[in-house]
Coordinates of N, CA and C in Angstrom, one line a residue:
S15 N 10.1 23.3 52.9 CA 9.6 22.6 54.0 C 8.2 23.0 54.3
F16 N 7.4 22.2 55.1 CA 6.1 22.6 55.5 C 5.9 22.4 57.0
H17 N 4.9 22.9 57.6 CA 4.7 22.8 59.0 C 3.4 22.0 59.3
V18 N 3.6 21.1 60.3 CA 2.5 20.4 60.8 C 2.5 20.4 62.3
T19 N 1.5 20.9 62.9 CA 1.4 21.1 64.3 C 2.7 21.5 64.9
G20 N 3.3 22.6 64.3 CA 4.5 23.1 64.9 C 5.8 22.4 64.6
V21 N 5.8 21.4 63.8 CA 7.0 20.6 63.5 C 7.5 20.9 62.1
Q22 N 8.7 21.3 61.9 CA 9.2 21.6 60.6 C 9.9 20.3 60.0
T23 N 9.5 20.0 58.8 CA 10.1 18.9 58.1 C 11.3 19.4 57.3
C24 N 12.3 18.5 57.1 CA 13.4 18.9 56.3 C 14.1 17.7 55.7
A25 N 15.0 17.9 54.8 CA 15.8 16.9 54.3 C 16.9 16.5 55.3
L26 N 17.2 15.2 55.4 CA 18.2 14.7 56.2 C 19.2 13.9 55.4
P27 N 20.5 14.0 55.7 CA 21.4 13.1 55.0 C 21.2 11.7 55.4
I28 N 21.2 10.8 54.4 CA 21.1 9.4 54.6 C 22.4 8.7 54.4
Y29 N 22.8 7.9 55.3 CA 24.1 7.2 55.2 C 24.0 5.9 54.5
V30 N 25.1 5.4 54.0 CA 25.1 4.1 53.2 C 24.5 3.0 54.0
A31 N 24.6 3.0 55.3 CA 24.0 1.9 56.1 C 22.5 1.7 55.9
Y32 N 21.9 2.8 55.5 CA 20.4 2.8 55.2 C 20.2 2.0 53.9
G33 N 21.2 1.8 53.1 CA 21.1 1.1 51.9 C 21.1 -0.4 52.0
T34 N 21.0 -0.9 53.2 CA 20.9 -2.4 53.4 C 19.6 -2.8 52.7
D35 N 19.6 -4.0 52.2 CA 18.4 -4.5 51.5 C 17.1 -4.5 52.3
E36 N 17.3 -4.9 53.6 CA 16.1 -4.9 54.5 C 15.6 -3.5 54.7
M37 N 16.5 -2.5 54.9 CA 16.0 -1.1 55.1 C 15.4 -0.6 53.8
L38 N 16.0 -0.9 52.7 CA 15.4 -0.4 51.4 C 14.0 -0.9 51.3
G39 N 13.8 -2.2 51.6 CA 12.5 -2.8 51.5 C 11.5 -2.1 52.4
W40 N 11.9 -1.8 53.6 CA 11.1 -1.1 54.6 C 10.7 0.3 54.1
L41 N 11.6 1.0 53.6 CA 11.4 2.4 53.0 C 10.4 2.3 51.9
V42 N 10.6 1.5 50.9 CA 9.8 1.4 49.7 C 8.4 0.9 50.1
E43 N 8.3 0.0 51.0 CA 6.9 -0.4 51.4 C 6.1 0.7 52.0
R44 N 6.8 1.8 52.5 CA 6.1 2.9 53.1 C 6.1 4.1 52.2
D45 N 6.3 3.9 50.9 CA 6.3 4.9 49.8 C 7.3 6.0 50.1
I46 N 8.4 5.7 50.7 CA 9.5 6.6 51.0 C 10.6 6.4 49.9
A47 N 10.9 7.4 49.1 CA 11.9 7.2 48.1 C 13.3 7.2 48.7
P48 N 14.0 6.1 48.7 CA 15.3 6.1 49.3 C 16.4 6.7 48.4
H49 N 16.8 7.8 48.7 CA 17.9 8.5 48.0 C 19.2 8.0 48.7
V50 N 19.6 6.8 48.5 CA 20.7 6.2 49.1 C 21.7 5.6 48.1
P51 N 22.9 5.9 48.2 CA 23.9 5.4 47.2 C 24.0 3.9 47.4
M52 N 24.0 3.1 46.4 CA 24.2 1.7 46.5 C 24.9 1.1 45.3
R53 N 25.6 0.0 45.4 CA 26.3 -0.6 44.3 C 25.4 -1.5 43.6
D54 N 25.6 -1.5 42.3 CA 24.7 -2.3 41.4 C 25.3 -3.7 41.3
Q55 N 24.7 -4.7 42.0 CA 25.2 -6.0 42.1 C 24.9 -6.8 40.8
T56 N 24.0 -6.3 40.0 CA 23.6 -7.1 38.8 C 24.8 -7.2 37.8
Q57 N 25.8 -6.4 37.9 CA 26.9 -6.4 37.0 C 28.1 -7.2 37.5
V58 N 28.0 -7.9 38.6 CA 29.1 -8.6 39.3 C 29.1 -10.1 38.8
A59 N 30.3 -10.4 38.2 CA 30.5 -11.8 37.7 C 32.0 -12.0 37.4
A60 N 32.4 -13.2 37.3 CA 33.7 -13.5 36.9 C 34.0 -12.9 35.5
D61 N 35.2 -12.6 35.2 CA 35.5 -12.0 33.9 C 35.0 -12.9 32.7
G62 N 34.3 -12.2 31.8 CA 33.8 -12.9 30.6 C 32.6 -13.7 30.8
R63 N 32.1 -13.8 32.0 CA 30.9 -14.6 32.2 C 29.6 -13.7 32.2
F64 N 28.5 -14.4 32.0 CA 27.2 -13.6 32.0 C 27.0 -13.1 33.4
V65 N 26.4 -11.9 33.6 CA 26.0 -11.4 34.9 C 24.5 -11.6 35.1
R66 N 24.1 -11.3 36.3 CA 22.6 -11.5 36.5 C 21.8 -10.7 35.6
A67 N 22.2 -9.5 35.2 CA 21.5 -8.6 34.4 C 21.2 -9.2 33.0
D68 N 22.1 -10.2 32.6 CA 21.9 -10.9 31.3 C 20.7 -12.0 31.4
F69 N 20.2 -12.2 32.6 CA 19.2 -13.2 32.8 C 17.9 -12.4 32.9
D70 N 16.8 -12.9 32.3 CA 15.5 -12.2 32.4 C 14.8 -12.8 33.7
Y71 N 14.3 -11.9 34.5 CA 13.5 -12.3 35.7 C 12.1 -12.3 35.3
D72 N 11.4 -13.4 35.6 CA 10.0 -13.6 35.3 C 9.2 -14.0 36.5
K73 N 8.3 -13.1 36.9 CA 7.5 -13.4 38.1 C 6.1 -13.1 37.7
E74 N 5.2 -14.1 37.6 CA 3.8 -13.9 37.3 C 3.0 -14.6 38.4
R75 N 1.9 -14.1 38.6 CA 0.9 -14.7 39.5 C -0.4 -15.0 38.8
D76 N -0.7 -16.2 38.6 CA -2.0 -16.6 38.1 C -2.9 -17.0 39.2
L77 N -4.1 -17.3 38.9 CA -5.1 -17.8 39.9 C -4.6 -19.1 40.6
D78 N -4.1 -20.0 39.8 CA -3.7 -21.3 40.3 C -2.3 -21.6 40.5
K79 N -1.4 -20.7 40.1 CA 0.0 -21.0 40.3 C 0.8 -19.7 40.3
E80 N 2.0 -19.7 40.8 CA 3.0 -18.6 40.8 C 4.2 -19.0 40.0
R81 N 4.6 -18.2 39.2 CA 5.8 -18.4 38.4 C 6.9 -17.5 38.8
D82 N 8.0 -18.0 39.3 CA 9.1 -17.2 39.8 C 10.4 -17.8 39.4
L83 N 11.0 -17.3 38.3 CA 12.2 -17.9 37.8 C 13.0 -16.9 37.0
Y84 N 14.2 -17.3 36.6 CA 15.0 -16.5 35.7 C 15.1 -17.3 34.4
V85 N 15.3 -16.6 33.3 CA 15.5 -17.3 32.0 C 16.9 -16.8 31.5
C86 N 17.7 -17.8 31.2 CA 19.1 -17.5 30.8 C 19.2 -17.1 29.4
P87 N 20.4 -16.6 29.0 CA 20.6 -16.2 27.6 C 20.4 -17.4 26.6
G88 N 20.5 -18.6 27.0 CA 20.2 -19.8 26.2 C 18.8 -20.2 26.2
V89 N 17.9 -19.3 26.8 CA 16.5 -19.5 26.9 C 16.1 -20.8 27.6
K90 N 16.8 -21.0 28.7 CA 16.4 -22.1 29.6 C 16.1 -21.5 31.0
E91 N 15.2 -22.2 31.7 CA 14.7 -21.7 33.0 C 15.7 -22.0 34.2
L92 N 15.8 -21.1 35.1 CA 16.5 -21.3 36.3 C 15.4 -21.2 37.4
K93 N 15.1 -22.3 38.1 CA 14.0 -22.2 39.0 C 14.4 -22.0 40.4
M94 N 13.5 -21.4 41.2 CA 13.8 -21.1 42.6 C 14.1 -22.4 43.3
S95 N 15.1 -22.4 44.2 CA 15.5 -23.5 45.0 C 14.5 -23.9 46.0
G96 N 13.7 -22.9 46.4 CA 12.7 -23.1 47.5 C 13.2 -22.7 48.9
T97 N 14.4 -22.4 49.0 CA 15.0 -22.0 50.3 C 15.5 -20.6 50.2
V98 N 15.2 -19.8 51.3 CA 15.8 -18.5 51.4 C 17.0 -18.6 52.3
H99 N 18.2 -18.4 51.8 CA 19.4 -18.6 52.5 C 19.7 -17.4 53.3
D100 N 20.1 -17.6 54.6 CA 20.4 -16.6 55.6 C 19.3 -15.5 55.7
G101 N 18.0 -15.9 55.3 CA 16.9 -15.1 55.5 C 16.9 -13.9 54.5
T102 N 17.8 -13.9 53.5 CA 17.9 -12.7 52.6 C 18.1 -13.1 51.2
T103 N 18.6 -14.3 50.8 CA 18.9 -14.6 49.5 C 18.1 -15.8 48.9
I104 N 17.6 -15.6 47.7 CA 16.9 -16.7 47.0 C 17.8 -17.2 45.9
K105 N 18.0 -18.4 45.8 CA 18.8 -19.0 44.8 C 18.0 -19.6 43.7
Y106 N 18.4 -19.4 42.4 CA 17.7 -19.9 41.3 C 18.8 -20.8 40.6
I107 N 18.3 -22.0 40.2 CA 19.3 -23.0 39.7 C 18.7 -23.6 38.3
A108 N 19.7 -23.7 37.4 CA 19.3 -24.3 36.1 C 19.5 -25.8 36.2
K109 N 18.8 -26.5 35.3 CA 19.0 -28.0 35.3 C 20.4 -28.3 34.7
R110 N 21.0 -29.3 35.3 CA 22.3 -29.7 34.8 C 22.3 -30.2 33.4
S111 N 21.2 -30.9 33.1 CA 21.1 -31.4 31.7 C 21.0 -30.2 30.7
D112 N 20.3 -29.1 31.1 CA 20.3 -27.9 30.2 C 21.7 -27.3 30.0
C113 N 22.4 -27.2 31.1 CA 23.7 -26.6 31.0 C 24.7 -27.5 30.3
R114 N 24.6 -28.8 30.5 CA 25.6 -29.7 29.9 C 25.7 -29.6 28.4
Q115 N 24.5 -29.4 27.8 CA 24.5 -29.4 26.3 C 24.4 -27.9 25.7
C116 N 24.5 -26.9 26.6 CA 24.3 -25.6 26.1 C 25.6 -25.0 25.5
P117 N 25.6 -24.5 24.3 CA 26.7 -23.9 23.6 C 27.2 -22.6 24.3
L118 N 26.4 -22.0 25.1 CA 26.8 -20.8 25.8 C 27.5 -21.1 27.2
K119 N 27.6 -22.3 27.6 CA 28.1 -22.6 28.9 C 29.5 -22.0 29.2
P120 N 30.4 -22.0 28.3 CA 31.7 -21.3 28.6 C 31.6 -19.9 29.0
Q121 N 30.6 -19.2 28.5 CA 30.3 -17.8 28.8 C 29.5 -17.6 30.1
C122 N 29.0 -18.7 30.6 CA 28.0 -18.7 31.7 C 28.6 -19.2 33.0
T123 N 29.1 -20.4 33.0 CA 29.6 -20.9 34.3 C 30.7 -22.0 34.1
T124 N 31.5 -22.2 35.1 CA 32.4 -23.3 35.2 C 31.9 -24.4 36.0
G125 N 30.8 -24.2 36.6 CA 30.1 -25.3 37.4 C 29.3 -26.2 36.6
R126 N 28.7 -27.2 37.2 CA 27.8 -28.1 36.5 C 26.5 -27.5 36.1
E127 N 26.1 -26.5 36.8 CA 24.9 -25.7 36.4 C 25.0 -24.3 36.9
R128 N 24.3 -23.4 36.2 CA 24.3 -22.0 36.5 C 23.4 -21.7 37.7
R129 N 23.8 -20.9 38.6 CA 23.0 -20.4 39.7 C 23.0 -18.9 39.7
V130 N 21.9 -18.3 40.1 CA 21.7 -16.9 40.2 C 21.1 -16.6 41.5
S131 N 21.6 -15.6 42.2 CA 21.1 -15.2 43.5 C 20.3 -13.9 43.4
R132 N 19.2 -13.8 44.2 CA 18.3 -12.7 44.2 C 18.0 -12.4 45.6
D133 N 18.1 -11.1 46.0 CA 17.8 -10.7 47.4 C 16.3 -10.7 47.5
V134 N 15.8 -11.0 48.7 CA 14.3 -11.0 48.9 C 13.8 -9.6 48.8
N135 N 14.6 -8.6 48.9 CA 14.2 -7.2 48.7 C 14.7 -6.6 47.4
Q136 N 14.9 -7.5 46.4 CA 15.5 -7.1 45.1 C 14.6 -6.0 44.4
E137 N 13.3 -6.1 44.5 CA 12.4 -5.1 43.9 C 12.8 -3.7 44.5
A138 N 13.0 -3.6 45.8 CA 13.4 -2.3 46.4 C 14.7 -1.9 45.9
R139 N 15.7 -2.8 45.7 CA 17.0 -2.5 45.2 C 16.9 -1.9 43.8
D140 N 16.1 -2.6 43.0 CA 15.9 -2.1 41.6 C 15.3 -0.7 41.5
Y141 N 14.3 -0.5 42.4 CA 13.6 0.8 42.5 C 14.7 1.9 42.9
T142 N 15.5 1.6 43.9 CA 16.5 2.5 44.4 C 17.5 2.8 43.3
Q143 N 17.9 1.8 42.6 CA 18.9 2.0 41.5 C 18.3 2.8 40.4
A144 N 17.0 2.7 40.1 CA 16.4 3.5 39.1 C 16.3 5.0 39.6
L145 N 16.1 5.2 40.9 CA 16.1 6.5 41.4 C 17.4 7.2 41.2
M146 N 18.5 6.4 41.3 CA 19.8 7.0 41.2 C 20.1 7.6 39.9
E147 N 19.3 7.3 38.9 CA 19.4 7.9 37.5 C 18.6 9.2 37.4
T148 N 17.8 9.6 38.4 CA 17.0 10.8 38.3 C 17.7 12.1 38.7
D149 N 17.1 13.2 38.2 CA 17.6 14.5 38.5 C 17.4 14.8 40.0
A150 N 16.3 14.3 40.6 CA 16.0 14.5 42.0 C 17.0 13.9 42.9
Y151 N 17.4 12.7 42.5 CA 18.4 12.0 43.2 C 19.8 12.7 43.2
R152 N 20.2 13.1 42.0 CA 21.4 13.8 41.8 C 21.4 15.1 42.6
Q153 N 20.3 15.8 42.6 CA 20.2 17.0 43.4 C 20.3 16.7 44.9
S154 N 19.7 15.7 45.4 CA 19.7 15.4 46.8 C 21.1 15.0 47.2
R155 N 21.9 14.4 46.4 CA 23.2 14.0 46.7 C 24.2 15.1 46.7
T156 N 23.8 16.3 46.1 CA 24.8 17.4 46.0 C 24.5 18.4 47.1
I157 N 23.5 18.3 47.9 CA 23.1 19.2 48.9 C 24.3 19.3 49.9
D158 N 24.7 20.5 50.3 CA 25.7 20.7 51.3 C 25.2 20.2 52.6
R159 N 25.6 19.1 53.1 CA 25.0 18.5 54.4 C 25.2 19.5 55.6
K160 N 26.2 20.3 55.5 CA 26.5 21.2 56.7 C 25.4 22.3 56.8
Q161 N 24.7 22.6 55.7 CA 23.7 23.7 55.7 C 22.3 23.2 56.0
I162 N 22.2 21.9 56.2 CA 20.8 21.4 56.5 C 20.6 21.6 58.0
R163 N 19.4 22.3 58.3 CA 19.1 22.6 59.6 C 17.6 22.1 59.8
C164 N 17.4 21.5 60.9 CA 16.0 21.1 61.3 C 15.7 21.7 62.6
G165 N 14.5 22.0 62.8 CA 14.2 22.6 64.1 C 12.7 22.9 64.2
P166 N 12.3 23.5 65.2 CA 10.8 23.8 65.4 C 10.5 24.9 64.4
A167 N 9.2 24.8 64.0 CA 8.7 25.8 63.1 C 8.8 27.2 63.7
P168 N 8.9 28.3 62.9 CA 8.9 29.6 63.5 C 7.7 29.8 64.3
G169 N 7.9 30.4 65.5 CA 6.7 30.7 66.4 C 6.3 29.5 67.3
Y170 N 6.9 28.3 67.0 CA 6.5 27.2 67.8 C 7.1 27.3 69.2
G171 N 6.3 27.2 70.2 CA 6.7 27.3 71.6 C 6.6 28.7 72.1
R172 N 6.3 29.6 71.3 CA 6.1 31.0 71.8 C 4.7 31.1 72.5
Q173 N 4.7 31.8 73.5 CA 3.4 32.0 74.2 C 2.7 33.2 73.6
R174 N 1.5 33.1 73.4 CA 0.7 34.1 72.8 C 0.0 34.9 73.9
G175 N 0.0 36.2 73.8 CA -0.6 37.0 74.9 C -1.8 37.6 74.6

């Protein structure tokens, strides 16, 4: 730890509630590494179906346009719906005509077209999940929380004579 104007900094336990997507976005925007356990949602799908991790996310910004889409395993585009649902989720949708004739459809969806959801703070989630693979993260998760003590720096508040 280090001392700044008599205040001692220390590690604090972070609880799962801090792993909400909005909070992760807030932390990452401020260059704070969130050592927060979180579930990897990219691997969630019905049995035998493609998961979001099987789709390539492509976001580019050119001077005249922005490209924000997913590309499916069949190399077709899923474009952003244009609506942020519940203020947190962006939906990407494939063309029905692409899905109708796709030989991979049985592995992809039972619907008329494939849809993929992405959180507005997905970049922060991806960053946090990458941190979970680091030695620093593993070490921070094994600290005995009962031994963490925070308080004033030594000598802070003492009167000097």
